[in-house]
Amino acid sequence: ALHQLYYDPNIENKNLAQKWLMQAQVSPQAWHFSWLLLNMDKVPEIQYFGASALHIKISRYWNDIPADQYESLKSQLFTHITRFASGSKIVLTRLCVALASLALSMMPEAWPCAVADMVRMFQAEDSNVDGRARCLALLELLTVLPEEFQTSRLPQYRKGQVRSVLAQECGSVFPLLEQLLQQQDSPGFIKQKVLKCFSSWVQLEIPLMDCENLIQAAFTSLQDPELFDTAVEAVVNAISQPDAQRYVNTLLKLIPPVLGLQDQLRQAVQSGDMETSHGICRIAVALGENHSRALLDQVEHWQSFLALVNMIMFCTGIPGHYPVNETTSSLTLTFWYTLQDDILSFEPDKQAVYQQVYRPVYFQLVDVLLHKAQFPSDEEYGFWSSDEKEQFRIYRVDISDTLMYVYEMLGAELLSSLYDKLGRLLTNTEQPSTWQHTEALLYGFQSIAETIDVNYSDVVPGLIGLIPRISISNVQLADTVMFTIGALSEWLADHPVMINNVLPLVLQALGNPELSISSVSTLKKICRECKYDLPPYAANIVAVSQEVLMKQIHKTSQCMWLMQALGFLLSALQVEEILKNLHSLITPYIQQLEKLADETPNPSNKLAIIHILGLLSNLFTTLDISHHDDDHESTEVKKMPVQQGPNPVVVVLQQVFQLIQKVLSKWLNDAQVVESVCAIFEKSVKTLLDDFAPMVPQLCEMLGQMYSTIPQASAIDLTRQLVHIFAHEPAHFPPIKALFLLVTSVTLTLFQQGPRDHPDIVDSFMQLLAQALKRKPDLFLCSNLDVKAVFQCGVLSLKFPEAPTVKASCGFFTELLPRCGEIAPVGQVVHENGKVLLQAVLEGVGGQASRSLMDHFAEILFALNKHCFSYLSIWIKEAMQQDGFPSARVSPEQKETFSQQILSRERVNKRRVKEMVKEFTLLCRGLHGTEYTADY
C-alpha cells in the first residue's frame, strides 16, 4: 500500500491506498506493524509511516494502552531515537514527537521527571552513536516537546497541570542550552538548534527572568549571519509572551541590548540588507509594542524608553519605497496606536507630563508617515508590478488609518500644521515642489476629514481656497484632490458659498476615464450632502453627466453611482424642473430600450437592457421629493409638506410601463432581466413609500402575469415589499391581496411538481408568508387560501439542504405558531398537523440539518411550547418512542432527559431552550465532549 501511495502514477490507486493506510494507522494491529516498518533496512518513506502510526496511536488512543506497558513503550522509543540519531531526519523527528506525546500523557504521576530523564538518557555515553548526533537528537526531542504540548488534545485541567510541570522542568533544559551556546567549539548547526529549542520553550509562559541568560546569548548570536534569523525568532518569542510584562526589571535590562543593535541596523540599511533591518526592527517593535505600558510606568527610566521609541521611529521612516526597497516600516504602525492608547489611559496629571514629551514625537511621526506615503517618481512607478502597486495602496490605507488615530492625540493643531505646509508648498515660487509632496499632504488631510468632523476647523476655508491653485499634472494627484473634496462634502453643506470653488474641478474630472471612481464618488457625496444648495448648478451638472453617460466614459458601476448622484440632485428641485430634467436624461435610454425590445433576444442586447434598467433603478433609488431620508436621527419617517400632483418617479414609471412589459414579454425566461425589472419597482417602492400607490394596481397585475407564466424569486420579493408597505392601506390593498393569493397558489402547484430545483423560490416564498403573518395576518382567513397546503410546504422546506431556505422556513413557523389562537384556520391546521412539524424539527436537530441552524430550530420549539404546550407534550413523547429517532447515537434515557428539559419550567427562557437544543444535537451527532464542540 505504501509503494502504491508513493510510486503508483495512477491517482485513483493512490487515493485507495491512502484511504486503506489511514484505516490501518488507527487499527489495533498498528501497535505491531509500526515497529516492523521501522527496521533499518526499510526506505525512509516506509519508516516515516511507521513512526507516524506510533504517534497517532499514542496521541489519540492513549486509553487503549495498559499502564503496565508504559515503561516498555518508553524504552523502545528511546532505543529507536538513538538508532535514528544519525539516520533519516524526518523519521527521527516523528519518533521524537511520539515520545513527546507519551511523556505529556504520563506526566507528572507516571513519569515524574520526564525532561530530566530525557537529558540524562542522551548524555549517557553510548559507544555506537557519536556525541554530536546524540546531542542533535536530544535537542530535536526537547524542541518538539513544547510544540506537541501546544497542539495536544489533553483535556483542559490536564493542560494546566502539565504546563506547570514543564515550566518547572526548564531548570533541566536551560543550563544545557546556555552551555552549548557559550562553548567555543559548538558548531553553527548545533547553536541554531539550541536557539530553536529555546524559542519553543519560551512559549510555555516561563518567567522572563529565568530566560534572561539565554536572551542575552541570543542577542550575541545576532552578530553571526548564520544564526541571525533563528536568534531574532528566539528574542521576539521570549519578549512577546503575555506573561513577560510582570518582570519589569528584566524588561528594563533588555532596552540597552536592543538599543545596541542600532549600528548594525544602520549598516544594514546603508548596504540594502533588508533581512537584517527587518529582523532588528521586529525585536525593537516586540519590546515596545508588548510592554509600552509597563515601561512608561517606570518614570525614572523615561529617557531609555524614549530612545527605544526613537529607534522605532527610525524603523518607521526607513529609507526607500515600501514594498519595493523596504518591507520594514509597516511592522511599526500598530506600535504607535499602542503607545498612544497607553499615554491617554493615564490619569490627567501623569498624562500631561507624557503629552509634553510625546506630542513632538507624534508630530515628527506625521511628517515621517506622509513622507513614506509619497509616490515614487513617475518613471520608477512605471516599473512596479501590479502586485507591488496594490501592496503600496494597502500600505497607504494603513498610514491613513494611523493618521486618523493620531488626530485624537494632536487635535486641531495637526490640521493647522498640514495646512501651513501645504500653503508654503503651493505659494513658494522659488522652489517648485514635486506633485508627490503636494499629494501626500492632501492625502493626510483627506485621511482625517473622511472620518473626523472638521466643521469646526478654521483651516478648511483656506484649504478649499488652495485646492484650485494646485496644478494637477497626473492621475494620482487628481484622484487625491477629488477624494479630499469628497471628504469635505459635509463641510460644504454648511458653507455653501464655497461650493463654486470646487464643483468645476469635479465636473471637469468626470470626463476623464482614469478619474472615474474618484470623480463620480465625489459628485455623489456632494449631491447627497449639499442637494438643497445645488439648484443653481443643477442644469450644468445634468448636462455634463449626460454627456459622459452618452460617451460611455465610465464602467457600469460608476454609471450607476452617477445616476444615484443625479437622483439626489433632482430631489431638491421643483416638480416641473424634475420632470423636465428627467425627460432629457431618460429619453435617449427609452429610445434605446424601444429599439432593443423589438430585437430578437441575444447575449449582447441582454447586457444593454440590463444596463438601462439598472440606470433607471439607481436613479429612482435616490430621487425622493418627500425628503424621507433627510432626518437620519429619526427612525420614524418624517414627511415635509409635499408638492401637489403625482410624484415625478410615478409619472415616468407610468410612461415607460408598457415598454417594460414589452421587454418582459420577450425575456420572461431570463432570471437576470426579470430581476432587473423587479429592481426598478422595488427601489422605487422603498424610496416613495405611500407615494407609489397609483402604480400598485398595474404593477400587481404585471407581477401576477409574470409569476403565473414563469415563477421567479425576484417577483416574490417584490410582492413581499408591497405587502410590507401597503398592508395597512385599505384603499390600495385589494390588488396586493389578489397578487398574494395568486403567488401562493402558483407556488403550491410548483411544490406538487417538485420544488427541489428552486431553493431560491422556496426561500423567497417562506419570507413572503412570514411577512404576511407579521403585517397582515388576516390574509390567512381568506377562504381561497389553503392553509394546510402552505403548512405542509413549510415542513418540506425545513428538509432542504440549502441553509438559507431552511432558515426562511423556520422564520415562517416562528411567525405562524403565535397566531394559533387568533386565526382559527391556523389553529386548526397546527393542532391537526403539528406533530409532522415537530418530527421535521427533531430530524433537523438529530443531524439532518447544518449545526449553524440549531438556534432557528430552537425558536420553533420555543414557539410550540408557548402556543401549543398541551399538544407538544403528547407529540414529543410519541416521536421519541421511535427506535433510532432522531439519531441512532442517543439512548432512550438521553431522549427522555431532552424531552423533560424541553417541557420543564425553563421552557419560557429562550436562551435556555437554545442551549438544550445545542447540547442534544451534539449528542445526536456523536460530537459531545470532542474538540469540535469547543468553539460551538
PDB file of C-alpha atoms in Angstrom, residues 62 811 870:
ATOM      1  CA  TRP A  62      -3.820   6.667  24.902  1.00  0.00           C
ATOM      2  CA  GLY A 811     -38.881  32.172  10.244  1.00  0.00           C
ATOM      3  CA  SER A 870     -50.600  20.552  25.813  1.00  0.00           C
TER       4      SER A 870
END
